[in-house]
PDB file of C-alpha atoms in Angstrom:
ATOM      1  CA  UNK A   1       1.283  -4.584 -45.239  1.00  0.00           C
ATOM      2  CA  UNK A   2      -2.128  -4.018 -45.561  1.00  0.00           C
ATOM      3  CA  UNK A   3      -4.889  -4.457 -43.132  1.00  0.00           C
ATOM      4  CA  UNK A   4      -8.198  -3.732 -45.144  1.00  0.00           C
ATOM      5  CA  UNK A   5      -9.518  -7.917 -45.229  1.00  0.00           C
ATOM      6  CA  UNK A   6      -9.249  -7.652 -40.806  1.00  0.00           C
ATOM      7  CA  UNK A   7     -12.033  -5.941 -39.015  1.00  0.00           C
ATOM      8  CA  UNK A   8     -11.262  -3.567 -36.562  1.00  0.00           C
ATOM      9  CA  UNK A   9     -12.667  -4.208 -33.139  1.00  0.00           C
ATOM     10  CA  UNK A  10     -12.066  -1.714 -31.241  1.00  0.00           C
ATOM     11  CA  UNK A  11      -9.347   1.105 -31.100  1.00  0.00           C
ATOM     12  CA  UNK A  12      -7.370   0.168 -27.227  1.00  0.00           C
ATOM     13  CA  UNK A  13      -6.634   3.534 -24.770  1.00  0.00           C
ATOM     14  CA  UNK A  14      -3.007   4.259 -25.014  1.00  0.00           C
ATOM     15  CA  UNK A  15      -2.845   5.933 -22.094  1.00  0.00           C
ATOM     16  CA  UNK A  16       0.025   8.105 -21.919  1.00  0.00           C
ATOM     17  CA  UNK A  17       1.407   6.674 -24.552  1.00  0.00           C
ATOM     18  CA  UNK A  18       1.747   7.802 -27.889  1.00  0.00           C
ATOM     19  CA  UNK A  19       1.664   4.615 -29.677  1.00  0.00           C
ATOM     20  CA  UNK A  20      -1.789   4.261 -31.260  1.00  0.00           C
ATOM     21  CA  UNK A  21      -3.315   0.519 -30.383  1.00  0.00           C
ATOM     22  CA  UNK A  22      -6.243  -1.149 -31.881  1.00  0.00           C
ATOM     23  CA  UNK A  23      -7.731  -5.249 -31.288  1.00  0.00           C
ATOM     24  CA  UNK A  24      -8.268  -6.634 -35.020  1.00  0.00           C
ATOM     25  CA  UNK A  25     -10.216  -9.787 -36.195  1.00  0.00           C
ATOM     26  CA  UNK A  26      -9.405 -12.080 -38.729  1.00  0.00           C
ATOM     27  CA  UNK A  27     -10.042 -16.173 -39.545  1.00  0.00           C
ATOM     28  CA  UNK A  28     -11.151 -16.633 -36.307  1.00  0.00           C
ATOM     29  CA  UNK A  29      -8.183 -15.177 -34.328  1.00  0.00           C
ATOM     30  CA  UNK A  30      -7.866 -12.001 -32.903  1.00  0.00           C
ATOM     31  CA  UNK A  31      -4.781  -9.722 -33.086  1.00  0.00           C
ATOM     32  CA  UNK A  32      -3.077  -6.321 -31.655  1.00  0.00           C
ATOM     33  CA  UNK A  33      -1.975  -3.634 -33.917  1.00  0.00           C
ATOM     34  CA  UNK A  34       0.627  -1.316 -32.796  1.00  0.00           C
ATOM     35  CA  UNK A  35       1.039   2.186 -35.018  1.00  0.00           C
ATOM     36  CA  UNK A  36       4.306   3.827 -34.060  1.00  0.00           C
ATOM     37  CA  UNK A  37       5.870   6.901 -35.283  1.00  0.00           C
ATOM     38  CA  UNK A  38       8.054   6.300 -38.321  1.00  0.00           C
ATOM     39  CA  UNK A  39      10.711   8.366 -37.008  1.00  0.00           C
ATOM     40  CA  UNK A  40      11.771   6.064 -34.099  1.00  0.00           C
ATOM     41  CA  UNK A  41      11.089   2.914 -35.975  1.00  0.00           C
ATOM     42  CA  UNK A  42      14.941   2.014 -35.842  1.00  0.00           C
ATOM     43  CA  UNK A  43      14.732   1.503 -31.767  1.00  0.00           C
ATOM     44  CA  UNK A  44      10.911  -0.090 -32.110  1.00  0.00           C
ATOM     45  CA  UNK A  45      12.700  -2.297 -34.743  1.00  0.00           C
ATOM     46  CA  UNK A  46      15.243  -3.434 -31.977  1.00  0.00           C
ATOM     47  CA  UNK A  47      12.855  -3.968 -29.487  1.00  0.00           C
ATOM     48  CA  UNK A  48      10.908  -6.260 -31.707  1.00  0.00           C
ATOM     49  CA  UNK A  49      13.997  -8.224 -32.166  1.00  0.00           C
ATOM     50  CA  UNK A  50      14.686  -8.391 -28.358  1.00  0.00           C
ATOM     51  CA  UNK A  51      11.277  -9.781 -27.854  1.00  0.00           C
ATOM     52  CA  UNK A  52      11.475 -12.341 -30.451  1.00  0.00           C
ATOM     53  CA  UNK A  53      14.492 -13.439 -28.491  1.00  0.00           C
ATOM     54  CA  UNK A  54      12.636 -13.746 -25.410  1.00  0.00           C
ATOM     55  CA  UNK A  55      10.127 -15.861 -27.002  1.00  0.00           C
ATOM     56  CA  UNK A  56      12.765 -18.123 -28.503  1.00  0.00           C
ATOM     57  CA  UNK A  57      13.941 -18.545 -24.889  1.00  0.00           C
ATOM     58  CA  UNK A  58      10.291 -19.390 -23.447  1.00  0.00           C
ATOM     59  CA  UNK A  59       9.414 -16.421 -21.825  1.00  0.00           C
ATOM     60  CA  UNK A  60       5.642 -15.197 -22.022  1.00  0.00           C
ATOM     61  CA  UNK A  61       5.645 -12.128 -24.267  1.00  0.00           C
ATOM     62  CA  UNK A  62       3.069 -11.834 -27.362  1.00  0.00           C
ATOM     63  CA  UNK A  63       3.846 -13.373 -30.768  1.00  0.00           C
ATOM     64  CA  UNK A  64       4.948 -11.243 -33.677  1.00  0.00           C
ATOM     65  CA  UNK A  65       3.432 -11.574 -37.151  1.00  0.00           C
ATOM     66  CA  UNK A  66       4.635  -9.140 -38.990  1.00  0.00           C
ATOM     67  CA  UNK A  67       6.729  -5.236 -38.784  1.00  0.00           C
ATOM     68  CA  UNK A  68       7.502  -2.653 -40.878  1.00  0.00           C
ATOM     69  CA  UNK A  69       6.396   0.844 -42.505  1.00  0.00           C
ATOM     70  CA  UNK A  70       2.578   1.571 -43.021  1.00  0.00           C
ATOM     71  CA  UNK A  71       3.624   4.930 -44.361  1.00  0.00           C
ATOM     72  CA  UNK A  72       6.419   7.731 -44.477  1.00  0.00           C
ATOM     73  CA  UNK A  73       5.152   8.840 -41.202  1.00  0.00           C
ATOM     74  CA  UNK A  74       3.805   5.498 -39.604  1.00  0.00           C
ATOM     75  CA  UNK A  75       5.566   2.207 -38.841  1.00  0.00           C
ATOM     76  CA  UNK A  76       3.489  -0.719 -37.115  1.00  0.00           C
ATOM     77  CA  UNK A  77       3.717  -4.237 -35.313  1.00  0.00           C
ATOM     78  CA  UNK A  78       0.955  -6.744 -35.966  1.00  0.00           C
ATOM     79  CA  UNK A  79       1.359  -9.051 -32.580  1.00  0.00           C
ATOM     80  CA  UNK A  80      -0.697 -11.758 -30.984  1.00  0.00           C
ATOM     81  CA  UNK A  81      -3.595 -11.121 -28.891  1.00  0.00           C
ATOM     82  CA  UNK A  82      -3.474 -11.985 -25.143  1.00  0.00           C
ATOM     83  CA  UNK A  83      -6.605 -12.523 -23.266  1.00  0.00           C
ATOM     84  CA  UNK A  84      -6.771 -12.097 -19.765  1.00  0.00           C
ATOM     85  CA  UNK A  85      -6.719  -9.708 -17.182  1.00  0.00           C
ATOM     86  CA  UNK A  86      -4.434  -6.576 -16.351  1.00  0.00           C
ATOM     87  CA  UNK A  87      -2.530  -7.524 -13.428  1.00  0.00           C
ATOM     88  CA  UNK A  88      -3.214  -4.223 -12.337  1.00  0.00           C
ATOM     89  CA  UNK A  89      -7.064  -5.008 -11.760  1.00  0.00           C
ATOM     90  CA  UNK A  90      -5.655  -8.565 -10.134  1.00  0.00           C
ATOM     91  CA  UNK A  91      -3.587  -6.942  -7.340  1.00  0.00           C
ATOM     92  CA  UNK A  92      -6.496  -5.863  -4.762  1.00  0.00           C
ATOM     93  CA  UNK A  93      -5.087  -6.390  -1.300  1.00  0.00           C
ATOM     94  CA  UNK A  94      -1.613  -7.004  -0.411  1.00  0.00           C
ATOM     95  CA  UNK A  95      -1.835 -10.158   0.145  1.00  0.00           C
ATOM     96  CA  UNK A  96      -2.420 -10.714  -3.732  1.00  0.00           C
ATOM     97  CA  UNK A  97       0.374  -7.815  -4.214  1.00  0.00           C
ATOM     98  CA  UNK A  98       2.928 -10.153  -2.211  1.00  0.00           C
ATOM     99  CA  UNK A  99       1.836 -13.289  -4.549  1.00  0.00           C
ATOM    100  CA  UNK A 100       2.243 -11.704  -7.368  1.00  0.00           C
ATOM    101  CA  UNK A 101       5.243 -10.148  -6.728  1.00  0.00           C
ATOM    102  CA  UNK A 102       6.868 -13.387  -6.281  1.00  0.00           C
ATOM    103  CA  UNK A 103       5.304 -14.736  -9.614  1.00  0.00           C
ATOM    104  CA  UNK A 104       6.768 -11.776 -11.179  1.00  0.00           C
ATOM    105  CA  UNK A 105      10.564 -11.828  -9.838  1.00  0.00           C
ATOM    106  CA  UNK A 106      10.522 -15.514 -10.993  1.00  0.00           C
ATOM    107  CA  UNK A 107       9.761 -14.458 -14.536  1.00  0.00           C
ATOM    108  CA  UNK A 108      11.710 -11.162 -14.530  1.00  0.00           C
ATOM    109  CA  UNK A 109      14.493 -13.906 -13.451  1.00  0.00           C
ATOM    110  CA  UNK A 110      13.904 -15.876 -16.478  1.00  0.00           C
ATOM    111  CA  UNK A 111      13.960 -12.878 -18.842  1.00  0.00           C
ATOM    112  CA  UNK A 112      17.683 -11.436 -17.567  1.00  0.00           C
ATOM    113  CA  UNK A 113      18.979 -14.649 -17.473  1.00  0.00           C
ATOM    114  CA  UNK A 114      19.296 -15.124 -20.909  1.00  0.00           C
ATOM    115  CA  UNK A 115      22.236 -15.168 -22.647  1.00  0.00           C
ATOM    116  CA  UNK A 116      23.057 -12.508 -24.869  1.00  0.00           C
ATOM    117  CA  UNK A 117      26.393 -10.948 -26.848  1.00  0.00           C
ATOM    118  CA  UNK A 118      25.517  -7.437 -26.944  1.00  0.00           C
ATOM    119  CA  UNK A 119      26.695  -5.162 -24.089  1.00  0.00           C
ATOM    120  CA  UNK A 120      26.202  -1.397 -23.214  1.00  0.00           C
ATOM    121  CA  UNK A 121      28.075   1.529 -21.592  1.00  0.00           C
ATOM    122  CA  UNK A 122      25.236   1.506 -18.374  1.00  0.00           C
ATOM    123  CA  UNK A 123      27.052   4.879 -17.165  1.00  0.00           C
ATOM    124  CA  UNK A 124      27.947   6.539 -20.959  1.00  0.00           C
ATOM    125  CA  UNK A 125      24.285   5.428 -21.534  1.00  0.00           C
ATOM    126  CA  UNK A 126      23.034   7.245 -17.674  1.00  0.00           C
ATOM    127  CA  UNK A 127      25.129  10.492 -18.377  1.00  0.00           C
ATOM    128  CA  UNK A 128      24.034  11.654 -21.561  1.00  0.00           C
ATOM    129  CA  UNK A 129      20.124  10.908 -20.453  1.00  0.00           C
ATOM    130  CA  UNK A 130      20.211  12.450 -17.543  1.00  0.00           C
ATOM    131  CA  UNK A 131      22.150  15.552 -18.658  1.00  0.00           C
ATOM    132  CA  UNK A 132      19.632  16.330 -21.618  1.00  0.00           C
ATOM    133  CA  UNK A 133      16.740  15.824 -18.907  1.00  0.00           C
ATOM    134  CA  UNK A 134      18.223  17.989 -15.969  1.00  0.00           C
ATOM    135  CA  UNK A 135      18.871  20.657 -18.403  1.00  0.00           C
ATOM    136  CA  UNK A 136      14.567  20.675 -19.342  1.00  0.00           C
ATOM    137  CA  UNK A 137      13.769  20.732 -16.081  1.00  0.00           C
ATOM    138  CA  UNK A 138      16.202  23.266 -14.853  1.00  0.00           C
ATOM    139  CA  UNK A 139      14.620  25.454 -17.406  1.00  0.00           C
ATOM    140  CA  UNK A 140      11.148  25.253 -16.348  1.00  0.00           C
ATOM    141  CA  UNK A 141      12.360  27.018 -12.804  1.00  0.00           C
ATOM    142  CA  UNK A 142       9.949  24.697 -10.388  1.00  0.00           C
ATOM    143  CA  UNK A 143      11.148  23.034  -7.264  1.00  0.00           C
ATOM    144  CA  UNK A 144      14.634  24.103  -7.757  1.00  0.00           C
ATOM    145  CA  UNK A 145      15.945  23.763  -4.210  1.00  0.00           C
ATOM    146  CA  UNK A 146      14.487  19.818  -4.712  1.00  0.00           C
ATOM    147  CA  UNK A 147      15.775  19.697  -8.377  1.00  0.00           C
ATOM    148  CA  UNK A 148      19.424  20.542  -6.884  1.00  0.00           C
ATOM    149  CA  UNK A 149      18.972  18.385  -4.559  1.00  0.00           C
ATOM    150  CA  UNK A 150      18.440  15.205  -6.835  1.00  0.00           C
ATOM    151  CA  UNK A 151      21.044  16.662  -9.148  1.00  0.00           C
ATOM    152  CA  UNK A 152      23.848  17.035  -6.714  1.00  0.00           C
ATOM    153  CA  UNK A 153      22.784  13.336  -5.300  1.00  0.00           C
ATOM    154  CA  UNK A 154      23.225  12.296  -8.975  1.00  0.00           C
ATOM    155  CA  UNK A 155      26.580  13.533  -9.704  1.00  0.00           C
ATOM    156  CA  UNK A 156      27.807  12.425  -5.985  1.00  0.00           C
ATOM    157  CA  UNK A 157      26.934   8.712  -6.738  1.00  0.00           C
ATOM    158  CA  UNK A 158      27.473   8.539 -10.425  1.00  0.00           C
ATOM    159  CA  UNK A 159      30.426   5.942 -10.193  1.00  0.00           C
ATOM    160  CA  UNK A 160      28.271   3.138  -8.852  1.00  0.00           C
ATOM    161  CA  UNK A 161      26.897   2.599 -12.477  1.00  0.00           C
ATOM    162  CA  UNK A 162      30.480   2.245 -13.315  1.00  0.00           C
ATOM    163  CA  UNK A 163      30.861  -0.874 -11.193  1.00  0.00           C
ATOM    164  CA  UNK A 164      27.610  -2.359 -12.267  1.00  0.00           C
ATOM    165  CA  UNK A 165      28.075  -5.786 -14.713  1.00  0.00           C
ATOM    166  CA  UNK A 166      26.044  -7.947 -16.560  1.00  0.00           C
ATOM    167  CA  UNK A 167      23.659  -6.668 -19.156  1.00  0.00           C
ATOM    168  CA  UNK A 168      20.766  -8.457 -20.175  1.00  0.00           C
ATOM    169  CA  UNK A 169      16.907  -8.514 -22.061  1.00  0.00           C
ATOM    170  CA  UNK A 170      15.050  -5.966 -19.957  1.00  0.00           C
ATOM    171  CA  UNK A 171      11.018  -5.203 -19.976  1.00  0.00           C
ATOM    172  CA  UNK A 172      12.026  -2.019 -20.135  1.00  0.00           C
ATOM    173  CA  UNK A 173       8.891  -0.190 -18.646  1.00  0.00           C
ATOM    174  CA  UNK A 174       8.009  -2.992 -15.740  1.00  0.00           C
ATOM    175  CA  UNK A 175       4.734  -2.096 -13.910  1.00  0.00           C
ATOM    176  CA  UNK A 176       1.258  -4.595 -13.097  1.00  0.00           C
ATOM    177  CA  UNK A 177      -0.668  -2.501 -15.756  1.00  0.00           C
ATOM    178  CA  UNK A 178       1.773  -3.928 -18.452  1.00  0.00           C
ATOM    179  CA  UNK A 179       1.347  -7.288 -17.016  1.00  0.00           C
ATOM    180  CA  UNK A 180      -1.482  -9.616 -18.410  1.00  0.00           C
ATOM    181  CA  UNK A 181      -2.784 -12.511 -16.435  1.00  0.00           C
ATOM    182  CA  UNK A 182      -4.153 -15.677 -18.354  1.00  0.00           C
ATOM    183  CA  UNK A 183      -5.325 -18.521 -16.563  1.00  0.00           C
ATOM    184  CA  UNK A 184      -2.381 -17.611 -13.638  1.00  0.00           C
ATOM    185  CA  UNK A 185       0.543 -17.115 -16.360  1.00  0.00           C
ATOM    186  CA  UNK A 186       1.650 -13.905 -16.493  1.00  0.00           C
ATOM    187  CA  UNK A 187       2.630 -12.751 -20.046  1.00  0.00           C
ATOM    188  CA  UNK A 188       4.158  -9.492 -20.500  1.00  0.00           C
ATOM    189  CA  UNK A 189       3.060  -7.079 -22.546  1.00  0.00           C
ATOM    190  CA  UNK A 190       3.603  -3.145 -24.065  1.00  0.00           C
ATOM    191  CA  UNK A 191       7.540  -3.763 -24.457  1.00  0.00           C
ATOM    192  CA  UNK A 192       8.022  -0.827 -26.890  1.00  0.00           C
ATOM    193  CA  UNK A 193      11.168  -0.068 -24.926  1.00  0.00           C
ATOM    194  CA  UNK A 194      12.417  -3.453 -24.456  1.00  0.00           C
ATOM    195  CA  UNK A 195      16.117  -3.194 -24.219  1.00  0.00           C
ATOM    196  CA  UNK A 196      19.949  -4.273 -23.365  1.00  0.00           C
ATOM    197  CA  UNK A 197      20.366  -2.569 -20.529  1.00  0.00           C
ATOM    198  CA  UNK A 198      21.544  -3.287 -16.337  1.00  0.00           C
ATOM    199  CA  UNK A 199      18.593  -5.860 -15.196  1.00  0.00           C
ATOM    200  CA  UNK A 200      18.140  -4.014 -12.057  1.00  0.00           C
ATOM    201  CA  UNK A 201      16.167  -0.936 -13.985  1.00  0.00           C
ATOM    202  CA  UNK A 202      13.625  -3.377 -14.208  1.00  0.00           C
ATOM    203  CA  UNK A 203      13.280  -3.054 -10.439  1.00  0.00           C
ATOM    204  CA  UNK A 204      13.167   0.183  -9.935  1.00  0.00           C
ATOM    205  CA  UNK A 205      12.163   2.528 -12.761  1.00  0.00           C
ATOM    206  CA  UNK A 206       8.777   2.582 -11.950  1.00  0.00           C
ATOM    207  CA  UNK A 207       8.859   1.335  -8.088  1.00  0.00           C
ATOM    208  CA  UNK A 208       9.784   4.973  -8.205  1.00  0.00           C
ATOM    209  CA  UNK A 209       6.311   5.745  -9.020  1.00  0.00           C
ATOM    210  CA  UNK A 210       5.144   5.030  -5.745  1.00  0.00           C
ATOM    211  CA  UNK A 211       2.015   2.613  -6.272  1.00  0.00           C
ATOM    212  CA  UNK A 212       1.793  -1.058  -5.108  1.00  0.00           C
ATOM    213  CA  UNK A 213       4.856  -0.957  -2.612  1.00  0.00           C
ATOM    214  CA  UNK A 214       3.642  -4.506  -1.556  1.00  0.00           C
ATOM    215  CA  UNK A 215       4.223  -5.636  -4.757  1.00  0.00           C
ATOM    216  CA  UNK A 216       7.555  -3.987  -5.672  1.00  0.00           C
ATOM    217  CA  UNK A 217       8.975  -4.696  -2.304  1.00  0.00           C
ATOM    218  CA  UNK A 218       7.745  -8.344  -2.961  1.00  0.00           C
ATOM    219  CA  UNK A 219       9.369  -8.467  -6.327  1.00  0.00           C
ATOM    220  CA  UNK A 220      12.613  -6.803  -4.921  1.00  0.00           C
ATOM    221  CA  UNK A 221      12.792  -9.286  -1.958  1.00  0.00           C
ATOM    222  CA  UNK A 222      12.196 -12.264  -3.760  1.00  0.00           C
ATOM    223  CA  UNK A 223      14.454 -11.476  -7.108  1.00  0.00           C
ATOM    224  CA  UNK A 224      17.257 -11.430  -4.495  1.00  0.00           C
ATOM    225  CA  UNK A 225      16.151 -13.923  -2.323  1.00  0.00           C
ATOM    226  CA  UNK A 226      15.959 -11.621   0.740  1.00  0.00           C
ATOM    227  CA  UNK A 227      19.820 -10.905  -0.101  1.00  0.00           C
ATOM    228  CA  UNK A 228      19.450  -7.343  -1.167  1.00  0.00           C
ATOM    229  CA  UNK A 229      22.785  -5.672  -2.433  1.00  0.00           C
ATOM    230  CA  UNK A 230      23.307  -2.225  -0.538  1.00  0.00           C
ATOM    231  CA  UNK A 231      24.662  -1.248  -3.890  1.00  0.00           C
ATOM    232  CA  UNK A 232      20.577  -1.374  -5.450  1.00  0.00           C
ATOM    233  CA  UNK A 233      19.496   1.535  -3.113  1.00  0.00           C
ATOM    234  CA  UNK A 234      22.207   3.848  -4.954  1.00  0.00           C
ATOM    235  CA  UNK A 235      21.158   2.692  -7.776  1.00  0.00           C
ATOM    236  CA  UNK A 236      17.387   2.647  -7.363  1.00  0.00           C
ATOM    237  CA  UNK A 237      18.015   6.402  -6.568  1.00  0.00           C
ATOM    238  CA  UNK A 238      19.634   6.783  -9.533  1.00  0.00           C
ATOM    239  CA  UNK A 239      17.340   5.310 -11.724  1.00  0.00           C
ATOM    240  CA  UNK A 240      14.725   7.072  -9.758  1.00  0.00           C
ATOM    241  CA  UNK A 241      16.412  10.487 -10.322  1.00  0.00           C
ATOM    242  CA  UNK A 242      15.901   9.938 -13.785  1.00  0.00           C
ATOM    243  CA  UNK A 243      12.449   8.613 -13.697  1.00  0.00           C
ATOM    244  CA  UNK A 244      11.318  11.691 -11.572  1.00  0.00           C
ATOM    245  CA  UNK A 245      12.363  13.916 -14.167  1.00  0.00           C
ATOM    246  CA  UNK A 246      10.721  12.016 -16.995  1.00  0.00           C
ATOM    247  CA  UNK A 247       7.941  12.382 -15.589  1.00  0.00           C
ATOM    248  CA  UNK A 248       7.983  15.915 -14.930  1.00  0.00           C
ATOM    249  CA  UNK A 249       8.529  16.534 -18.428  1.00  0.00           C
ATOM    250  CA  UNK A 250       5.755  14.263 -19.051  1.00  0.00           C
ATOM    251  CA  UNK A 251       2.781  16.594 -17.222  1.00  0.00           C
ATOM    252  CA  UNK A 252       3.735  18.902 -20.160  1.00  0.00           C
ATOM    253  CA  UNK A 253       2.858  16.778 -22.750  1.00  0.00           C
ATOM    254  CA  UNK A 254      -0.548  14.994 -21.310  1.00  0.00           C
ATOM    255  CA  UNK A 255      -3.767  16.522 -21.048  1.00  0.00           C
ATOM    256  CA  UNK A 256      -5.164  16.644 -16.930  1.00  0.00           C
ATOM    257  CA  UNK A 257      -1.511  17.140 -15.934  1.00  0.00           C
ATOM    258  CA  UNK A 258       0.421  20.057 -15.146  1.00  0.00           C
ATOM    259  CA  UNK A 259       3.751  20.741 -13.498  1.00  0.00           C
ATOM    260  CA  UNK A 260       2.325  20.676  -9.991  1.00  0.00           C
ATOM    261  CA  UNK A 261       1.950  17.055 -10.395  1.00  0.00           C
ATOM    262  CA  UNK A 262       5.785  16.874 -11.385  1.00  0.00           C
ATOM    263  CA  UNK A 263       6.674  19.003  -8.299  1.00  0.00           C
ATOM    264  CA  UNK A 264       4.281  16.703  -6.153  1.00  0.00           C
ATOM    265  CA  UNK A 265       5.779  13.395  -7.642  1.00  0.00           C
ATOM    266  CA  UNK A 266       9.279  15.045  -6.952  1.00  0.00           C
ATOM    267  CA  UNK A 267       8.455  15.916  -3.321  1.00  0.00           C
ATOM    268  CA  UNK A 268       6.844  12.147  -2.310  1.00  0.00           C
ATOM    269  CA  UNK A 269      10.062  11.110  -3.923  1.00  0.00           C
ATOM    270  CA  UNK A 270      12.792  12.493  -1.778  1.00  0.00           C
ATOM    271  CA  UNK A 271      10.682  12.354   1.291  1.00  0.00           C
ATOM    272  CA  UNK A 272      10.586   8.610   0.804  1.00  0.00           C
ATOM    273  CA  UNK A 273      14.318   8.855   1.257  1.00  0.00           C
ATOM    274  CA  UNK A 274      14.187  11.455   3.853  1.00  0.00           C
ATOM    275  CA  UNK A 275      15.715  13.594   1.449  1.00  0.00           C
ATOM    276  CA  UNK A 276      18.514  11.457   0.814  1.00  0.00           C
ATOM    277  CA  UNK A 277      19.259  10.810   3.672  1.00  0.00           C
ATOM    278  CA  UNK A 278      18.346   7.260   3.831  1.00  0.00           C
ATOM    279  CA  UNK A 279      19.436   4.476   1.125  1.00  0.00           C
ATOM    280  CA  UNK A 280      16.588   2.410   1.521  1.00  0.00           C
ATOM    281  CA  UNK A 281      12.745   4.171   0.395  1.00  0.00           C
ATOM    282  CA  UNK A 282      10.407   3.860   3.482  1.00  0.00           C
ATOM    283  CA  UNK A 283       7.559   2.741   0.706  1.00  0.00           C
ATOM    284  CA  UNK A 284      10.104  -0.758   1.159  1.00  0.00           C
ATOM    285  CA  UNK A 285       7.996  -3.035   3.378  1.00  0.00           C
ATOM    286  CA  UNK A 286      10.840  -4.951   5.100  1.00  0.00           C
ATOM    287  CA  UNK A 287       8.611  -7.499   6.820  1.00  0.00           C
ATOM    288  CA  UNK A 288       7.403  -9.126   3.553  1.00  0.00           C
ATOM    289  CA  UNK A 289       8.994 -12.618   3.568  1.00  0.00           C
ATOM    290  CA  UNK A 290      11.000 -13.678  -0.081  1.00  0.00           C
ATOM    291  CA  UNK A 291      10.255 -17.414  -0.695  1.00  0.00           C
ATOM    292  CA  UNK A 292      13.668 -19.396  -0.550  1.00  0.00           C
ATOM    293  CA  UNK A 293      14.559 -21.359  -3.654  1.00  0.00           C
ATOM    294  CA  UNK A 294      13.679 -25.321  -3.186  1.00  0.00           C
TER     295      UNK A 294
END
């Protein structure tokens, strides 16, 4: 496809991402271009198709127009254009954290109850990511005592994701910034890695991260209506295990970051468990109050 009859508004910050983003114009209607890297078009390519099942089943994600191969090296995604505001700039106090985190756990419901036919090995799926990631980090010789730590948590709890059932739709990289709010709706947006995966990663991938506990915990208590499996803990640490060392290997890749950031993030991580010691984070507010079902 070519894009030389739309006007180019302005090129969007990717933040950490490496997806390049710009706002076009055409006919009256604005649109988002998305300019991956041909290379990993194949799982961009499945993403797209998870999303366009989403929107058959009436959730709020952007439309898509058109896919497919700008050059050898680039691929692309020409999607709709949401207005509205980040739901990260939205979620000022915690009282607006709590409300949103409701709205959100109602939607996130919405999304992993669809029906679908394809299934995945969760644990197959955990092992071989989290063996390729240990092994980077292990390498880089920072935090090691804490690195063994997680590891040896890891490899203790491991069979938990062998219990786990029920695959679904997931966001795949769940957080208020990839939120948009129009006119109260929340649509969801930047679903790159929208998957088939366990629905619960939505919940804690990037509660790991440490920001907005009012909302997370508000999301958490409501998507279970205050009846919170002791099994989610294990795997929130799990999850989180992973997350911690994506992100460490992230600071080497992204300018203003470095590995003391990674060790940092590492550290507020395990204290948050005591270490391990506790199953449930002490980020988790307890006294926020899930809505029950009418």
């Amino acid at each position: 496809m070519k894009f030389e009859d739309y006007l180019v508004v302005e090129k969007i910050n990717s933040g950490a991402s490496s997806v390049e983003k710009y706002k076009l114009y055409k006919n009256n209607k604005y649109y988002l271009l998305r300019i991956f890297d041909a290379r990993f078009m194949n799982s961009r390519y499945k993403a797209l198709e998870n999303i366009e099942m989403l929107l058959k089943n009436g959730i709020s994600v952007p439309k898509i127009y058109s896919k497919g191969l700008l050059t050898e090296e680039k691929g692309y995604a020409l999607l709709e254009w949401i207005d509205g505001t980040s739901l990260e700039k939205k979620i000022t106090d915690i009282e607006t954290e709590i409300q949103y985190g409701e709205y959100a756990a109602k939607e996130l419901l919405k999304m992993h109850n669809i029906n679908i036919s394809s299934q995945i090995a969760i644990y197959d799926r955990f092992i071989e990511s989290f063996s390729k990631k240990i092994k980077k980090v292990l390498e880089l010789e920072i935090g090691k005592e804490n690195i063994m730590l997680l590891r040896d948590f890891v490899m203790k709890h491991l069979n938990t994701l062998k219990e786990l059932k029920g695959n679904s739709i997931i966001h795949g990289d769940f957080h208020p910034g990839n939120i948009i709010v129009d006119d109260n709706k929340l649509v969801f947006i930047d679903m790159d890695v929208c998957a088939i995966s366990h629905p619960w990663m939505d919940l804690t991938s990037n509660a790991c991260n440490m920001e907005f506990p009012n909302f997370y915990s508000s999301v958490i208590k409501n998507y279970f209506q205050n009846n919170i499996p002791m099994e989610f803990w294990e795997v929130y640490n799990l999850f989180g295990s992973i997350y911690i060392l994506d992100y460490i290997l992230y600071t080497l890749r992204i300018d203003g970051k470095s590995l003391v950031d990674g060790e940092q993030k590492l550290k507020e991580f395990l204290k948050f468990t005591n270490y391990f010691q506790s199953d449930i984070p002490n980020w988790f507010k307890k006294d926020i109050k899930a809505r029950r079902k009418k």
